[in-house]
Amino acid sequence: MASGAVAAIAVFFIGFVVSNPTIGIPALNIGLALAASTADYLYASRVGKFVVWADILRSLHLRGDERVLDVGCGRGAVLLMVAKLLPRGRAGGVDLWRTTDQSGNALEATRRNADLEDVADRVELDTADMRALRFPDETYDLVVSSLAIHNIPDSVGRAKAIDEAVRVLRRGGRIVIVDINATREYQARFRERGLVEVHLRSLGPRLWFGGPWVAASLVEARKPA
């Protein structure tokens, strides 16, 4: 809905400027910038994140028998991509299913999507706060999270989410987070928790949610064996 509102504003603004040429070039530039930001957001949301995550998952060279957890899985965009790579494994998804975080976010919606993608037999869903996961220590071979942890408004809460992801990760396992705004926090927390091979990198224009000033980055690390 937010992208639709921005698009409507951009179209109105450009039309208004064209109809009132005395307003001048600066105002037209603002309208064009709004339109470009909307295009970036729509591409990142509908195409870019799937392309980026396909590349990420391919680079992990999964065997197919792992247990993987998606923290803040939402309607299952990444969760179901992972599940397709686990014919002998399990893909777990955790969320609070709040529509303020993602439109249409609901447990039943994710279950339906798993059925539609024919992976329901290997998907496990849990309603839980990512700051207090209900899994035993070292349960998962891989933990992923896509554009979710930043929804926690305070740095203390985000640190708890990172700590929980590290706790449920098996020794030798990897954690991969794609997010906006707080990725340097995650990088620092990984190091504080003793993880190794900690890397942070930009994901480029494919994940610009309104231009380079709202860009997603990838943070990854490994838990020592």
PDB file of C-alpha atoms in Angstrom:
ATOM      1  CA  MET A   1       0.000   0.000   0.000  1.00  0.00           C
ATOM      2  CA  ALA A   2       2.881   2.354   0.779  1.00  0.00           C
ATOM      3  CA  SER A   3       4.352   1.913  -2.696  1.00  0.00           C
ATOM      4  CA  GLY A   4       0.954   2.574  -4.266  1.00  0.00           C
ATOM      5  CA  ALA A   5       0.567   5.774  -2.283  1.00  0.00           C
ATOM      6  CA  VAL A   6       4.022   6.990  -3.308  1.00  0.00           C
ATOM      7  CA  ALA A   7       3.285   6.154  -6.943  1.00  0.00           C
ATOM      8  CA  ALA A   8       0.022   8.082  -6.838  1.00  0.00           C
ATOM      9  CA  ILE A   9       1.756  11.077  -5.275  1.00  0.00           C
ATOM     10  CA  ALA A  10       4.506  10.966  -7.893  1.00  0.00           C
ATOM     11  CA  VAL A  11       2.033  10.828 -10.794  1.00  0.00           C
ATOM     12  CA  PHE A  12      -0.035  13.644  -9.301  1.00  0.00           C
ATOM     13  CA  PHE A  13       3.064  15.752  -8.667  1.00  0.00           C
ATOM     14  CA  ILE A  14       4.418  15.357 -12.192  1.00  0.00           C
ATOM     15  CA  GLY A  15       1.009  16.084 -13.701  1.00  0.00           C
ATOM     16  CA  PHE A  16       0.619  19.158 -11.521  1.00  0.00           C
ATOM     17  CA  VAL A  17       4.014  20.507 -12.568  1.00  0.00           C
ATOM     18  CA  VAL A  18       3.333  19.882 -16.258  1.00  0.00           C
ATOM     19  CA  SER A  19       0.015  21.714 -15.906  1.00  0.00           C
ATOM     20  CA  ASN A  20       1.714  24.584 -14.066  1.00  0.00           C
ATOM     21  CA  PRO A  21       5.042  25.180 -15.847  1.00  0.00           C
ATOM     22  CA  THR A  22       5.817  28.270 -13.761  1.00  0.00           C
ATOM     23  CA  ILE A  23       6.664  25.974 -10.852  1.00  0.00           C
ATOM     24  CA  GLY A  24       9.864  25.111 -12.674  1.00  0.00           C
ATOM     25  CA  ILE A  25      12.419  22.375 -13.115  1.00  0.00           C
ATOM     26  CA  PRO A  26      13.272  21.760  -9.412  1.00  0.00           C
ATOM     27  CA  ALA A  27       9.712  20.732  -8.650  1.00  0.00           C
ATOM     28  CA  LEU A  28       9.635  18.474 -11.706  1.00  0.00           C
ATOM     29  CA  ASN A  29      12.850  16.833 -10.518  1.00  0.00           C
ATOM     30  CA  ILE A  30      11.180  16.035  -7.196  1.00  0.00           C
ATOM     31  CA  GLY A  31       8.324  14.332  -8.998  1.00  0.00           C
ATOM     32  CA  LEU A  32      10.721  12.327 -11.164  1.00  0.00           C
ATOM     33  CA  ALA A  33      12.693  11.286  -8.074  1.00  0.00           C
ATOM     34  CA  LEU A  34       9.497  10.059  -6.416  1.00  0.00           C
ATOM     35  CA  ALA A  35       8.638   8.055  -9.513  1.00  0.00           C
ATOM     36  CA  ALA A  36      12.124   6.520  -9.627  1.00  0.00           C
ATOM     37  CA  SER A  37      11.949   5.625  -5.934  1.00  0.00           C
ATOM     38  CA  THR A  38       8.619   3.909  -6.499  1.00  0.00           C
ATOM     39  CA  ALA A  39      10.051   1.909  -9.387  1.00  0.00           C
ATOM     40  CA  ASP A  40      12.995   0.816  -7.205  1.00  0.00           C
ATOM     41  CA  TYR A  41      10.655  -0.254  -4.403  1.00  0.00           C
ATOM     42  CA  LEU A  42       8.358  -2.242  -6.666  1.00  0.00           C
ATOM     43  CA  TYR A  43      11.244  -4.034  -8.379  1.00  0.00           C
ATOM     44  CA  ALA A  44      12.975  -4.889  -5.088  1.00  0.00           C
ATOM     45  CA  SER A  45       9.747  -6.149  -3.505  1.00  0.00           C
ATOM     46  CA  ARG A  46       8.405  -8.156  -6.428  1.00  0.00           C
ATOM     47  CA  VAL A  47      11.508  -9.313  -8.288  1.00  0.00           C
ATOM     48  CA  GLY A  48      14.794  -8.268  -6.726  1.00  0.00           C
ATOM     49  CA  LYS A  49      14.513 -10.106  -3.414  1.00  0.00           C
ATOM     50  CA  PHE A  50      13.742 -13.400  -5.169  1.00  0.00           C
ATOM     51  CA  VAL A  51      16.694 -13.026  -7.547  1.00  0.00           C
ATOM     52  CA  VAL A  52      19.046 -12.066  -4.713  1.00  0.00           C
ATOM     53  CA  TRP A  53      17.972 -14.913  -2.446  1.00  0.00           C
ATOM     54  CA  ALA A  54      18.210 -17.437  -5.275  1.00  0.00           C
ATOM     55  CA  ASP A  55      21.841 -16.372  -5.713  1.00  0.00           C
ATOM     56  CA  ILE A  56      22.502 -16.537  -1.961  1.00  0.00           C
ATOM     57  CA  LEU A  57      20.990 -19.995  -1.536  1.00  0.00           C
ATOM     58  CA  ARG A  58      22.825 -21.307  -4.578  1.00  0.00           C
ATOM     59  CA  SER A  59      26.119 -20.124  -3.100  1.00  0.00           C
ATOM     60  CA  LEU A  60      25.502 -22.094   0.120  1.00  0.00           C
ATOM     61  CA  HIS A  61      25.641 -25.454  -1.713  1.00  0.00           C
ATOM     62  CA  LEU A  62      23.057 -27.133   0.506  1.00  0.00           C
ATOM     63  CA  ARG A  63      23.124 -30.941   0.545  1.00  0.00           C
ATOM     64  CA  GLY A  64      19.335 -31.198   0.837  1.00  0.00           C
ATOM     65  CA  ASP A  65      19.116 -32.842   4.248  1.00  0.00           C
ATOM     66  CA  GLU A  66      19.688 -29.803   6.461  1.00  0.00           C
ATOM     67  CA  ARG A  67      17.440 -28.209   9.043  1.00  0.00           C
ATOM     68  CA  VAL A  68      17.017 -24.516   8.183  1.00  0.00           C
ATOM     69  CA  LEU A  69      15.240 -21.772  10.134  1.00  0.00           C
ATOM     70  CA  ASP A  70      13.821 -18.592   8.580  1.00  0.00           C
ATOM     71  CA  VAL A  71      13.482 -15.919  11.285  1.00  0.00           C
ATOM     72  CA  GLY A  72      10.604 -13.559  10.484  1.00  0.00           C
ATOM     73  CA  CYS A  73       9.458 -15.676   7.550  1.00  0.00           C
ATOM     74  CA  GLY A  74       6.294 -13.711   6.748  1.00  0.00           C
ATOM     75  CA  ARG A  75       4.269 -15.255   3.929  1.00  0.00           C
ATOM     76  CA  GLY A  76       7.183 -17.530   3.075  1.00  0.00           C
ATOM     77  CA  ALA A  77       9.028 -15.927   0.158  1.00  0.00           C
ATOM     78  CA  VAL A  78      12.451 -17.120   1.324  1.00  0.00           C
ATOM     79  CA  LEU A  79      11.223 -20.001   3.477  1.00  0.00           C
ATOM     80  CA  LEU A  80       9.642 -21.771   0.510  1.00  0.00           C
ATOM     81  CA  MET A  81      12.675 -21.175  -1.703  1.00  0.00           C
ATOM     82  CA  VAL A  82      14.753 -22.893   0.975  1.00  0.00           C
ATOM     83  CA  ALA A  83      12.248 -25.730   1.374  1.00  0.00           C
ATOM     84  CA  LYS A  84      12.503 -26.598  -2.318  1.00  0.00           C
ATOM     85  CA  LEU A  85      16.220 -27.234  -1.785  1.00  0.00           C
ATOM     86  CA  LEU A  86      15.604 -29.633   1.126  1.00  0.00           C
ATOM     87  CA  PRO A  87      14.039 -32.846  -0.241  1.00  0.00           C
ATOM     88  CA  ARG A  88      15.371 -34.729   2.789  1.00  0.00           C
ATOM     89  CA  GLY A  89      15.473 -31.832   5.250  1.00  0.00           C
ATOM     90  CA  ARG A  90      13.187 -29.480   7.148  1.00  0.00           C
ATOM     91  CA  ALA A  91      12.516 -25.754   6.745  1.00  0.00           C
ATOM     92  CA  GLY A  92      11.234 -23.941   9.819  1.00  0.00           C
ATOM     93  CA  GLY A  93       9.599 -20.533   9.812  1.00  0.00           C
ATOM     94  CA  VAL A  94       8.995 -18.243  12.783  1.00  0.00           C
ATOM     95  CA  ASP A  95       6.894 -15.087  12.793  1.00  0.00           C
ATOM     96  CA  LEU A  96       4.392 -13.092  14.857  1.00  0.00           C
ATOM     97  CA  TRP A  97       2.273 -12.736  11.691  1.00  0.00           C
ATOM     98  CA  ARG A  98       1.667  -8.988  12.066  1.00  0.00           C
ATOM     99  CA  THR A  99       0.247  -7.100   9.106  1.00  0.00           C
ATOM    100  CA  THR A 100       2.110  -3.995  10.256  1.00  0.00           C
ATOM    101  CA  ASP A 101       5.318  -5.794   9.255  1.00  0.00           C
ATOM    102  CA  GLN A 102       3.998  -7.205   5.967  1.00  0.00           C
ATOM    103  CA  SER A 103       0.636  -6.849   4.263  1.00  0.00           C
ATOM    104  CA  GLY A 104      -1.388 -10.054   4.280  1.00  0.00           C
ATOM    105  CA  ASN A 105       0.934 -11.598   6.849  1.00  0.00           C
ATOM    106  CA  ALA A 106      -0.807 -14.599   8.418  1.00  0.00           C
ATOM    107  CA  LEU A 107       0.037 -18.137   9.464  1.00  0.00           C
ATOM    108  CA  GLU A 108      -2.685 -19.598   7.257  1.00  0.00           C
ATOM    109  CA  ALA A 109      -1.456 -17.608   4.262  1.00  0.00           C
ATOM    110  CA  THR A 110       2.008 -19.105   4.668  1.00  0.00           C
ATOM    111  CA  ARG A 111       0.556 -22.600   5.010  1.00  0.00           C
ATOM    112  CA  ARG A 112      -1.440 -22.110   1.815  1.00  0.00           C
ATOM    113  CA  ASN A 113       1.669 -20.906   0.010  1.00  0.00           C
ATOM    114  CA  ALA A 114       3.565 -23.992   1.192  1.00  0.00           C
ATOM    115  CA  ASP A 115       0.757 -26.176  -0.184  1.00  0.00           C
ATOM    116  CA  LEU A 116       0.782 -24.325  -3.496  1.00  0.00           C
ATOM    117  CA  GLU A 117       4.550 -24.788  -3.812  1.00  0.00           C
ATOM    118  CA  ASP A 118       4.206 -28.487  -2.900  1.00  0.00           C
ATOM    119  CA  VAL A 119       6.603 -28.270   0.069  1.00  0.00           C
ATOM    120  CA  ALA A 120       4.145 -28.408   2.980  1.00  0.00           C
ATOM    121  CA  ASP A 121       5.500 -31.824   3.992  1.00  0.00           C
ATOM    122  CA  ARG A 122       8.885 -30.319   4.878  1.00  0.00           C
ATOM    123  CA  VAL A 123       7.807 -26.925   6.307  1.00  0.00           C
ATOM    124  CA  GLU A 124       7.265 -26.293  10.026  1.00  0.00           C
ATOM    125  CA  LEU A 125       5.704 -23.001  11.168  1.00  0.00           C
ATOM    126  CA  ASP A 126       5.765 -21.510  14.650  1.00  0.00           C
ATOM    127  CA  THR A 127       4.175 -18.383  16.101  1.00  0.00           C
ATOM    128  CA  ALA A 128       6.889 -16.852  18.247  1.00  0.00           C
ATOM    129  CA  ASP A 129       8.900 -13.722  18.920  1.00  0.00           C
ATOM    130  CA  MET A 130      12.341 -13.913  17.296  1.00  0.00           C
ATOM    131  CA  ARG A 131      13.764 -12.523  20.553  1.00  0.00           C
ATOM    132  CA  ALA A 132      12.607 -15.652  22.428  1.00  0.00           C
ATOM    133  CA  LEU A 133      12.741 -18.698  20.165  1.00  0.00           C
ATOM    134  CA  ARG A 134      11.330 -21.925  21.565  1.00  0.00           C
ATOM    135  CA  PHE A 135      13.895 -24.261  20.043  1.00  0.00           C
ATOM    136  CA  PRO A 136      16.715 -26.063  21.881  1.00  0.00           C
ATOM    137  CA  ASP A 137      20.292 -24.893  21.476  1.00  0.00           C
ATOM    138  CA  GLU A 138      22.039 -25.897  18.247  1.00  0.00           C
ATOM    139  CA  THR A 139      18.935 -27.139  16.424  1.00  0.00           C
ATOM    140  CA  TYR A 140      19.574 -25.744  12.929  1.00  0.00           C
ATOM    141  CA  ASP A 141      22.323 -26.087  10.326  1.00  0.00           C
ATOM    142  CA  LEU A 142      21.457 -22.735   8.755  1.00  0.00           C
ATOM    143  CA  VAL A 143      19.555 -19.676   9.966  1.00  0.00           C
ATOM    144  CA  VAL A 144      18.317 -17.066   7.491  1.00  0.00           C
ATOM    145  CA  SER A 145      16.330 -13.863   7.830  1.00  0.00           C
ATOM    146  CA  SER A 146      15.049 -11.524   5.150  1.00  0.00           C
ATOM    147  CA  LEU A 147      14.033  -7.926   5.845  1.00  0.00           C
ATOM    148  CA  ALA A 148      12.608  -8.772   9.253  1.00  0.00           C
ATOM    149  CA  ILE A 149      14.883  -7.969  12.198  1.00  0.00           C
ATOM    150  CA  HIS A 150      14.833  -4.219  11.497  1.00  0.00           C
ATOM    151  CA  ASN A 151      11.129  -4.266  12.449  1.00  0.00           C
ATOM    152  CA  ILE A 152      12.239  -4.523  16.081  1.00  0.00           C
ATOM    153  CA  PRO A 153      12.362  -0.837  17.064  1.00  0.00           C
ATOM    154  CA  ASP A 154      15.213  -0.878  19.603  1.00  0.00           C
ATOM    155  CA  SER A 155      18.832  -2.007  19.370  1.00  0.00           C
ATOM    156  CA  VAL A 156      18.559  -4.091  22.551  1.00  0.00           C
ATOM    157  CA  GLY A 157      15.710  -6.087  21.032  1.00  0.00           C
ATOM    158  CA  ARG A 158      17.574  -6.544  17.755  1.00  0.00           C
ATOM    159  CA  ALA A 159      20.607  -7.807  19.679  1.00  0.00           C
ATOM    160  CA  LYS A 160      18.377 -10.362  21.440  1.00  0.00           C
ATOM    161  CA  ALA A 161      17.107 -11.570  18.068  1.00  0.00           C
ATOM    162  CA  ILE A 162      20.678 -12.022  16.855  1.00  0.00           C
ATOM    163  CA  ASP A 163      21.619 -13.839  20.067  1.00  0.00           C
ATOM    164  CA  GLU A 164      18.681 -16.220  19.669  1.00  0.00           C
ATOM    165  CA  ALA A 165      19.580 -16.952  16.050  1.00  0.00           C
ATOM    166  CA  VAL A 166      23.138 -17.748  17.130  1.00  0.00           C
ATOM    167  CA  ARG A 167      21.926 -19.900  20.031  1.00  0.00           C
ATOM    168  CA  VAL A 168      19.803 -22.220  17.878  1.00  0.00           C
ATOM    169  CA  LEU A 169      22.525 -22.523  15.216  1.00  0.00           C
ATOM    170  CA  ARG A 170      24.604 -25.692  15.284  1.00  0.00           C
ATOM    171  CA  ARG A 171      28.385 -25.550  15.535  1.00  0.00           C
ATOM    172  CA  GLY A 172      29.821 -25.127  12.074  1.00  0.00           C
ATOM    173  CA  GLY A 173      26.505 -23.747  10.810  1.00  0.00           C
ATOM    174  CA  ARG A 174      25.984 -20.504   8.949  1.00  0.00           C
ATOM    175  CA  ILE A 175      23.708 -17.536   9.513  1.00  0.00           C
ATOM    176  CA  VAL A 176      22.679 -15.240   6.647  1.00  0.00           C
ATOM    177  CA  ILE A 177      20.701 -12.029   7.122  1.00  0.00           C
ATOM    178  CA  VAL A 178      19.449  -9.612   4.469  1.00  0.00           C
ATOM    179  CA  ASP A 179      18.143  -6.383   5.944  1.00  0.00           C
ATOM    180  CA  ILE A 180      18.134  -2.597   5.884  1.00  0.00           C
ATOM    181  CA  ASN A 181      19.317   0.028   8.385  1.00  0.00           C
ATOM    182  CA  ALA A 182      20.815  -2.079  11.180  1.00  0.00           C
ATOM    183  CA  THR A 183      23.183  -4.457   9.401  1.00  0.00           C
ATOM    184  CA  ARG A 184      26.326  -3.013  11.004  1.00  0.00           C
ATOM    185  CA  GLU A 185      24.755  -3.779  14.378  1.00  0.00           C
ATOM    186  CA  TYR A 186      24.341  -7.402  13.341  1.00  0.00           C
ATOM    187  CA  GLN A 187      27.919  -7.580  12.110  1.00  0.00           C
ATOM    188  CA  ALA A 188      29.233  -6.263  15.427  1.00  0.00           C
ATOM    189  CA  ARG A 189      26.998  -8.595  17.427  1.00  0.00           C
ATOM    190  CA  PHE A 190      28.164 -11.639  15.476  1.00  0.00           C
ATOM    191  CA  ARG A 191      31.735 -10.809  16.401  1.00  0.00           C
ATOM    192  CA  GLU A 192      30.799 -10.228  20.038  1.00  0.00           C
ATOM    193  CA  ARG A 193      29.186 -13.672  20.103  1.00  0.00           C
ATOM    194  CA  GLY A 194      32.345 -15.309  18.774  1.00  0.00           C
ATOM    195  CA  LEU A 195      31.233 -16.067  15.231  1.00  0.00           C
ATOM    196  CA  VAL A 196      33.852 -16.230  12.494  1.00  0.00           C
ATOM    197  CA  GLU A 197      33.981 -15.447   8.776  1.00  0.00           C
ATOM    198  CA  VAL A 198      31.801 -12.406   9.440  1.00  0.00           C
ATOM    199  CA  HIS A 199      31.091 -10.474   6.247  1.00  0.00           C
ATOM    200  CA  LEU A 200      28.916  -7.469   5.375  1.00  0.00           C
ATOM    201  CA  ARG A 201      28.251  -6.384   1.807  1.00  0.00           C
ATOM    202  CA  SER A 202      25.809  -4.302  -0.179  1.00  0.00           C
ATOM    203  CA  LEU A 203      23.381  -6.120  -2.454  1.00  0.00           C
ATOM    204  CA  GLY A 204      23.226  -3.306  -4.984  1.00  0.00           C
ATOM    205  CA  PRO A 205      20.312  -1.784  -6.922  1.00  0.00           C
ATOM    206  CA  ARG A 206      18.349  -5.040  -6.990  1.00  0.00           C
ATOM    207  CA  LEU A 207      17.411  -4.358  -3.366  1.00  0.00           C
ATOM    208  CA  TRP A 208      16.963  -0.596  -3.301  1.00  0.00           C
ATOM    209  CA  PHE A 209      13.681  -0.012  -1.489  1.00  0.00           C
ATOM    210  CA  GLY A 210      13.236   3.537  -2.736  1.00  0.00           C
ATOM    211  CA  GLY A 211      16.746   4.415  -3.881  1.00  0.00           C
ATOM    212  CA  PRO A 212      20.306   3.888  -2.582  1.00  0.00           C
ATOM    213  CA  TRP A 213      19.435   5.538   0.738  1.00  0.00           C
ATOM    214  CA  VAL A 214      17.117   2.601   1.560  1.00  0.00           C
ATOM    215  CA  ALA A 215      19.346  -0.230   0.391  1.00  0.00           C
ATOM    216  CA  ALA A 216      19.554  -3.759   1.759  1.00  0.00           C
ATOM    217  CA  SER A 217      22.816  -5.413   2.737  1.00  0.00           C
ATOM    218  CA  LEU A 218      23.829  -8.981   3.493  1.00  0.00           C
ATOM    219  CA  VAL A 219      25.482 -10.015   6.749  1.00  0.00           C
ATOM    220  CA  GLU A 220      26.744 -13.559   7.117  1.00  0.00           C
ATOM    221  CA  ALA A 221      28.848 -15.521   9.574  1.00  0.00           C
ATOM    222  CA  ARG A 222      29.736 -19.022  10.708  1.00  0.00           C
ATOM    223  CA  LYS A 223      29.550 -20.548  14.173  1.00  0.00           C
ATOM    224  CA  PRO A 224      32.874 -22.188  15.059  1.00  0.00           C
ATOM    225  CA  ALA A 225      32.822 -25.987  15.037  1.00  0.00           C
TER     226      ALA A 225
END
